[in-house]
CSV table of C-alpha atoms in Angstrom, one decimal:
chain,number,residue,atom,x,y,z
A,1,MET,CA,0.0,0.0,0.0
A,2,ALA,CA,1.4,3.4,-1.0
A,3,ARG,CA,2.1,5.9,1.8
A,4,SER,CA,2.7,9.6,2.1
A,5,ARG,CA,6.4,10.5,2.4
A,6,ASN,CA,8.5,13.6,2.6
A,7,ILE,CA,10.8,14.9,-0.2
A,8,LYS,CA,12.9,18.0,0.3
A,9,PRO,CA,15.0,20.2,-2.0
A,10,GLY,CA,18.2,18.4,-1.0
A,11,PHE,CA,17.1,15.5,-3.1
A,12,PHE,CA,17.4,17.4,-6.4
A,13,SER,CA,20.9,18.8,-5.7
A,14,ASN,CA,22.5,15.6,-4.4
A,15,GLU,CA,25.6,14.9,-6.4
A,16,HIS,CA,25.5,11.1,-5.9
A,17,LEU,CA,21.9,10.9,-7.1
A,18,ALA,CA,22.9,12.9,-10.2
A,19,GLU,CA,25.0,9.9,-11.3
A,20,LEU,CA,21.8,8.0,-11.9
A,21,ASP,CA,19.4,8.4,-14.9
A,22,PHE,CA,16.1,10.2,-14.5
A,23,ALA,CA,13.9,7.0,-14.2
A,24,THR,CA,16.2,5.5,-11.5
A,25,ARG,CA,15.9,8.7,-9.4
A,26,LEU,CA,12.2,8.6,-9.8
A,27,LEU,CA,12.2,5.0,-8.7
A,28,PHE,CA,14.0,5.9,-5.6
A,29,ILE,CA,11.2,8.3,-4.6
A,30,GLY,CA,8.7,5.7,-5.5
A,31,LEU,CA,10.3,3.2,-3.2
A,32,TRP,CA,9.7,5.5,-0.2
A,33,THR,CA,6.0,5.3,-0.8
A,34,GLU,CA,6.1,1.5,-1.0
A,35,ALA,CA,8.3,1.0,2.1
A,36,ASP,CA,6.9,0.3,5.5
A,37,ARG,CA,7.6,2.4,8.6
A,38,GLU,CA,11.1,0.8,8.9
A,39,GLY,CA,11.9,1.6,5.3
A,40,ARG,CA,11.6,-2.0,4.2
A,41,MET,CA,9.7,-3.7,1.4
A,42,GLU,CA,9.7,-7.0,-0.4
A,43,ASP,CA,12.2,-7.2,-3.2
A,44,ARG,CA,9.7,-8.0,-6.0
A,45,PRO,CA,10.7,-6.1,-9.1
A,46,ARG,CA,7.7,-7.0,-11.2
A,47,ARG,CA,5.3,-5.8,-8.5
A,48,LEU,CA,7.3,-2.6,-8.1
A,49,LYS,CA,7.1,-2.1,-11.9
A,50,MET,CA,3.3,-2.4,-11.9
A,51,ALA,CA,3.0,-0.1,-8.8
A,52,LEU,CA,5.4,2.7,-9.9
A,53,PHE,CA,5.9,2.4,-13.7
A,54,PRO,CA,2.7,0.8,-15.1
A,55,ALA,CA,2.9,2.6,-18.4
A,56,ASP,CA,6.6,2.8,-18.9
A,57,SER,CA,9.2,0.4,-20.4
A,58,VAL,CA,11.9,0.3,-17.7
A,59,ASP,CA,14.3,-2.2,-16.3
A,60,ILE,CA,13.5,-2.3,-12.6
A,61,VAL,CA,16.1,-4.9,-11.8
A,62,HIS,CA,18.9,-2.9,-13.3
A,63,MET,CA,17.6,0.3,-11.6
A,64,LEU,CA,17.5,-1.4,-8.2
A,65,ASP,CA,21.0,-2.7,-8.8
A,66,ASP,CA,22.2,0.8,-9.5
A,67,LEU,CA,20.6,2.2,-6.3
A,68,ASP,CA,22.2,-0.7,-4.4
A,69,HIS,CA,25.6,-0.1,-6.0
A,70,LEU,CA,25.7,3.5,-5.0
A,71,GLY,CA,24.5,2.8,-1.4
A,72,PHE,CA,21.0,4.2,-1.5
A,73,ILE,CA,19.3,0.9,-0.8
A,74,LYS,CA,20.4,-2.6,0.2
A,75,ARG,CA,18.9,-5.7,-1.3
A,76,TYR,CA,19.2,-8.6,1.1
A,77,THR,CA,17.8,-12.0,1.9
A,78,VAL,CA,16.8,-13.5,5.3
A,79,GLY,CA,15.6,-17.1,5.0
A,80,ASP,CA,13.1,-17.2,2.2
A,81,VAL,CA,12.4,-13.5,2.2
A,82,GLN,CA,14.0,-11.2,-0.3
A,83,ALA,CA,13.8,-7.6,0.8
A,84,ILE,CA,15.0,-4.1,0.3
A,85,GLN,CA,16.1,-1.7,3.0
A,86,ILE,CA,16.3,2.0,2.3
A,87,ILE,CA,19.6,3.3,3.8
A,88,ASN,CA,19.3,5.8,6.6
A,89,TRP,CA,15.6,5.7,6.4
A,90,ALA,CA,15.0,6.5,10.1
A,91,LYS,CA,17.0,9.7,9.9
A,92,HIS,CA,15.1,11.2,7.0
A,93,GLN,CA,11.5,10.0,7.1
A,94,ASN,CA,9.1,10.4,10.0
A,95,PRO,CA,6.3,7.8,9.4
A,96,HIS,CA,2.9,8.3,11.1
A,97,MET,CA,2.8,6.7,14.5
A,98,LYS,CA,-0.3,4.7,13.5
A,99,GLU,CA,1.4,2.9,10.6
A,100,ALA,CA,1.5,-0.8,11.0
A,101,LYS,CA,4.7,-2.4,12.3
A,102,SER,CA,7.0,-4.0,9.7
A,103,ILE,CA,6.6,-7.7,9.1
A,104,ILE,CA,9.7,-7.9,7.0
A,105,PRO,CA,12.9,-9.2,8.7
A,106,ALA,CA,15.5,-6.5,9.4
A,107,MET,CA,18.7,-6.5,7.4
A,108,PRO,CA,21.5,-8.4,9.1
A,109,VAL,CA,23.8,-6.1,11.0
A,110,VAL,CA,27.6,-6.4,10.5
A,111,GLU,CA,29.3,-7.2,13.7
A,112,PRO,CA,32.1,-4.9,14.8
A,113,SER,CA,34.5,-7.9,15.0
A,114,GLN,CA,34.5,-8.1,11.2
A,115,GLY,CA,36.5,-4.9,11.1
A,116,LYS,CA,34.0,-2.7,9.4
A,117,HIS,CA,32.7,0.5,11.0
A,118,GLU,CA,29.1,0.4,10.2
A,119,GLU,CA,26.1,1.9,12.0
A,120,SER,CA,22.7,0.2,11.9
A,121,THR,CA,20.3,2.2,9.7
A,122,VAL,CA,17.2,0.5,11.1
A,123,LEU,CA,15.2,1.8,14.0
A,124,ALA,CA,13.6,-0.6,16.4
A,125,PRO,CA,9.9,-1.2,15.5
A,126,ASP,CA,8.6,1.0,18.4
A,127,SER,CA,11.3,3.7,17.9
A,128,HIS,CA,10.8,7.0,16.0
A,129,SER,CA,13.4,9.2,14.4
A,130,SER,CA,14.6,12.2,16.4
A,131,PHE,CA,14.9,14.1,13.2
A,132,PRO,CA,11.9,16.1,12.2
A,133,ALA,CA,10.7,15.8,8.6
A,134,ASP,CA,11.8,19.3,7.8
A,135,SER,CA,15.4,18.3,8.5
A,136,LEU,CA,15.7,16.6,5.1
A,137,SER,CA,18.4,18.4,3.1
A,138,LEU,CA,21.6,17.9,1.3
A,139,ASP,CA,23.6,19.2,4.3
A,140,SER,CA,22.2,16.6,6.6
A,141,GLY,CA,23.6,13.8,4.3
A,142,PHE,CA,20.2,13.2,2.6
A,143,LEU,CA,19.6,9.4,2.4
A,144,ILE,CA,23.4,8.7,2.0
A,145,PRO,CA,25.0,6.0,4.1
A,146,ASP,CA,26.9,7.4,7.1
A,147,SER,CA,30.7,6.7,7.2
A,148,LEU,CA,33.3,7.0,9.9
A,149,ASN,CA,36.0,7.3,7.3
A,150,PRO,CA,36.9,10.6,5.6
A,151,SER,CA,35.8,10.9,2.0
A,152,PRO,CA,38.5,10.4,-0.6
A,153,ALA,CA,39.7,13.5,-2.5
A,154,PRO,CA,37.4,14.2,-5.4
A,155,VAL,CA,38.5,13.1,-8.9
A,156,ASP,CA,37.7,14.5,-12.3
A,157,ALA,CA,35.7,11.6,-13.6
A,158,GLY,CA,35.3,13.2,-17.0
A,159,GLU,CA,39.1,13.8,-17.5
A,160,LEU,CA,39.8,10.2,-16.3
A,161,PHE,CA,37.2,8.8,-18.7
A,162,ALA,CA,38.9,10.6,-21.6
A,163,ARG,CA,42.2,9.0,-20.6
A,164,PHE,CA,40.5,5.6,-20.4
A,165,TRP,CA,38.8,6.0,-23.7
A,166,LYS,CA,42.0,7.0,-25.4
A,167,LEU,CA,43.6,3.7,-24.3
A,168,TYR,CA,40.6,1.4,-24.9
A,169,PRO,CA,41.3,-0.4,-28.2
A,170,ARG,CA,37.7,-0.6,-29.4
A,171,LYS,CA,36.1,2.8,-30.1
A,172,VAL,CA,32.4,1.9,-30.2
A,173,GLY,CA,29.6,2.8,-27.9
A,174,LYS,CA,31.2,5.8,-26.2
A,175,ASP,CA,27.9,7.1,-24.8
A,176,LYS,CA,27.1,3.8,-23.1
A,177,ALA,CA,30.7,3.6,-21.9
A,178,GLU,CA,30.4,7.1,-20.3
A,179,LYS,CA,27.2,6.0,-18.5
A,180,ALA,CA,28.9,2.9,-17.2
A,181,TRP,CA,31.9,5.0,-16.1
A,182,ALA,CA,29.6,7.4,-14.2
A,183,LYS,CA,28.3,4.5,-12.0
A,184,LEU,CA,31.8,3.7,-10.7
A,185,LYS,CA,32.8,5.0,-7.3
A,186,LEU,CA,35.9,6.3,-8.9
A,187,THR,CA,39.1,7.1,-7.0
A,188,GLU,CA,42.7,7.5,-8.2
A,189,ALA,CA,43.5,4.1,-6.9
A,190,LEU,CA,40.6,2.4,-8.7
A,191,PHE,CA,41.6,4.3,-11.9
A,192,ASP,CA,45.1,3.0,-11.7
A,193,THR,CA,43.8,-0.5,-11.2
A,194,ILE,CA,41.6,-0.3,-14.2
A,195,ILE,CA,44.3,1.1,-16.5
A,196,LYS,CA,46.8,-1.6,-15.4
A,197,ALA,CA,44.2,-4.3,-16.0
A,198,LEU,CA,43.3,-2.8,-19.4
A,199,ALA,CA,47.0,-3.0,-20.4
A,200,LYS,CA,47.0,-6.7,-19.6
A,201,HIS,CA,43.7,-7.5,-21.3
A,202,SER,CA,45.0,-5.7,-24.5
A,203,LEU,CA,47.8,-8.3,-24.8
A,204,THR,CA,45.6,-11.4,-24.6
A,205,PRO,CA,44.9,-13.5,-27.7
A,206,GLY,CA,41.1,-12.7,-27.5
A,207,TRP,CA,41.9,-9.0,-28.0
A,208,THR,CA,44.7,-9.2,-30.5
A,209,LYS,CA,43.4,-11.8,-33.0
A,210,ASP,CA,41.1,-11.0,-36.0
A,211,ASN,CA,41.8,-7.3,-35.8
A,212,GLY,CA,40.2,-7.1,-32.3
A,213,GLN,CA,36.7,-8.1,-33.4
A,214,PHE,CA,36.3,-10.0,-30.1
A,215,ILE,CA,37.2,-7.1,-27.8
A,216,PRO,CA,34.0,-6.3,-25.7
A,217,HIS,CA,32.4,-2.9,-25.9
A,218,ALA,CA,33.9,-0.6,-23.2
A,219,SER,CA,30.5,-0.4,-21.4
A,220,THR,CA,30.3,-4.2,-21.2
A,221,TRP,CA,33.9,-4.4,-19.8
A,222,LEU,CA,33.2,-1.7,-17.2
A,223,ASN,CA,29.7,-3.0,-16.1
A,224,GLY,CA,31.2,-6.4,-15.7
A,225,LYS,CA,34.1,-5.1,-13.6
A,226,ARG,CA,36.4,-7.0,-15.9
A,227,TRP,CA,39.4,-5.3,-14.5
A,228,GLU,CA,39.0,-7.8,-11.6
A,229,ASP,CA,39.5,-10.8,-13.9
A,230,GLU,CA,42.6,-12.9,-13.6
A,231,VAL,CA,44.5,-12.5,-16.9
A,232,SER,CA,47.5,-14.5,-18.1
A,233,VAL,CA,49.5,-12.4,-20.6
A,234,PRO,CA,51.4,-14.6,-23.1
A,235,SER,CA,55.1,-14.2,-23.5
A,236,ASN,CA,56.1,-12.3,-26.7
A,237,VAL,CA,59.8,-13.2,-26.5
A,238,HIS,CA,60.9,-14.8,-29.8
A,239,HIS,CA,63.9,-17.1,-29.4
A,240,LEU,CA,66.5,-16.6,-32.2
A,241,PRO,CA,67.9,-19.8,-33.9
A,242,SER,CA,71.2,-21.0,-32.6
A,243,SER,CA,74.2,-19.5,-34.5
A,244,ARG,CA,76.7,-21.7,-36.2
A,245,HIS,CA,79.4,-19.2,-35.4
A,246,THR,CA,80.4,-20.4,-32.0
A,247,GLY,CA,83.5,-21.2,-30.0
A,248,PHE,CA,85.3,-17.9,-30.7
A,249,ASP,CA,86.5,-17.8,-27.0
A,250,GLN,CA,88.2,-21.2,-27.4
A,251,ARG,CA,90.2,-20.5,-30.6
A,252,ASP,CA,94.0,-20.1,-30.5
A,253,TYR,CA,94.6,-17.0,-32.5
A,254,LYS,CA,98.5,-17.2,-32.1
A,255,ALA,CA,98.8,-20.5,-34.0
A,256,GLY,CA,101.3,-20.1,-36.9
A,257,LEU,CA,102.7,-16.8,-35.6
A,258,THR,CA,106.2,-16.0,-34.3
A,259,ALA,CA,106.6,-14.0,-31.1
A,260,VAL,CA,108.9,-11.0,-31.2
A,261,GLY,CA,110.6,-9.1,-28.4
A,262,ASP,CA,108.1,-6.4,-27.9
A,263,GLY,CA,105.3,-8.9,-27.1
A,264,THR,CA,103.7,-8.9,-30.5
A,265,TYR,CA,103.5,-11.6,-33.1
A,266,GLU,CA,104.4,-11.8,-36.8
A,267,PHE,CA,104.0,-14.2,-39.7
């Protein structure tokens, strides 16, 4: 059952959401109306499609994956239940106190002993957010997962894509490649990893034979995180045939000569 939820100006200026296409951003809003008071719902893409995009041709599964990849939602499974948790829901929505309690299992919490600094994003069923609805804004970290680690220095994704595209050997589907690039949580370290992997892939037989017709489109390579593949680069060292001109160090070049007083030899 759809519910009334809050949306504030910070949503439209959020730089992380701007990486997603228009339909996916609209889906994110729609998920709020489908979520229960704890920000959970069943992970049923076909039902969500009928509820939120009944007249549109969209790929709900792909859109949910994009939202999950960027940290706006978490798709998880508990027993036989496949569910979705909207991240930081309790900090940014203030459901009506008469809403029914959630019947969907909460997302498993990562234990501190696993070495990750994570904070539970789910309120207890009887708890209510201490943030009023009007506090939703970009400055309050609007629906973005909290982190105890400082954010990495910003990178110029456009400039780095230009460098990647210049090196990628198959120049087709640039527009799709740019969209795939925009989905990456790009850092200088990740860029270096991608470029090093690309150099290895470029030497494999599958990329070098038949004028490169088997090289995947850049968008496919990026979406599949192919830089994480284990690649064996063949040796390109060609051994020269053995020379017949050998044994020079064993020859006696003084044979047949006569030694003279100054240490030289003559015929």
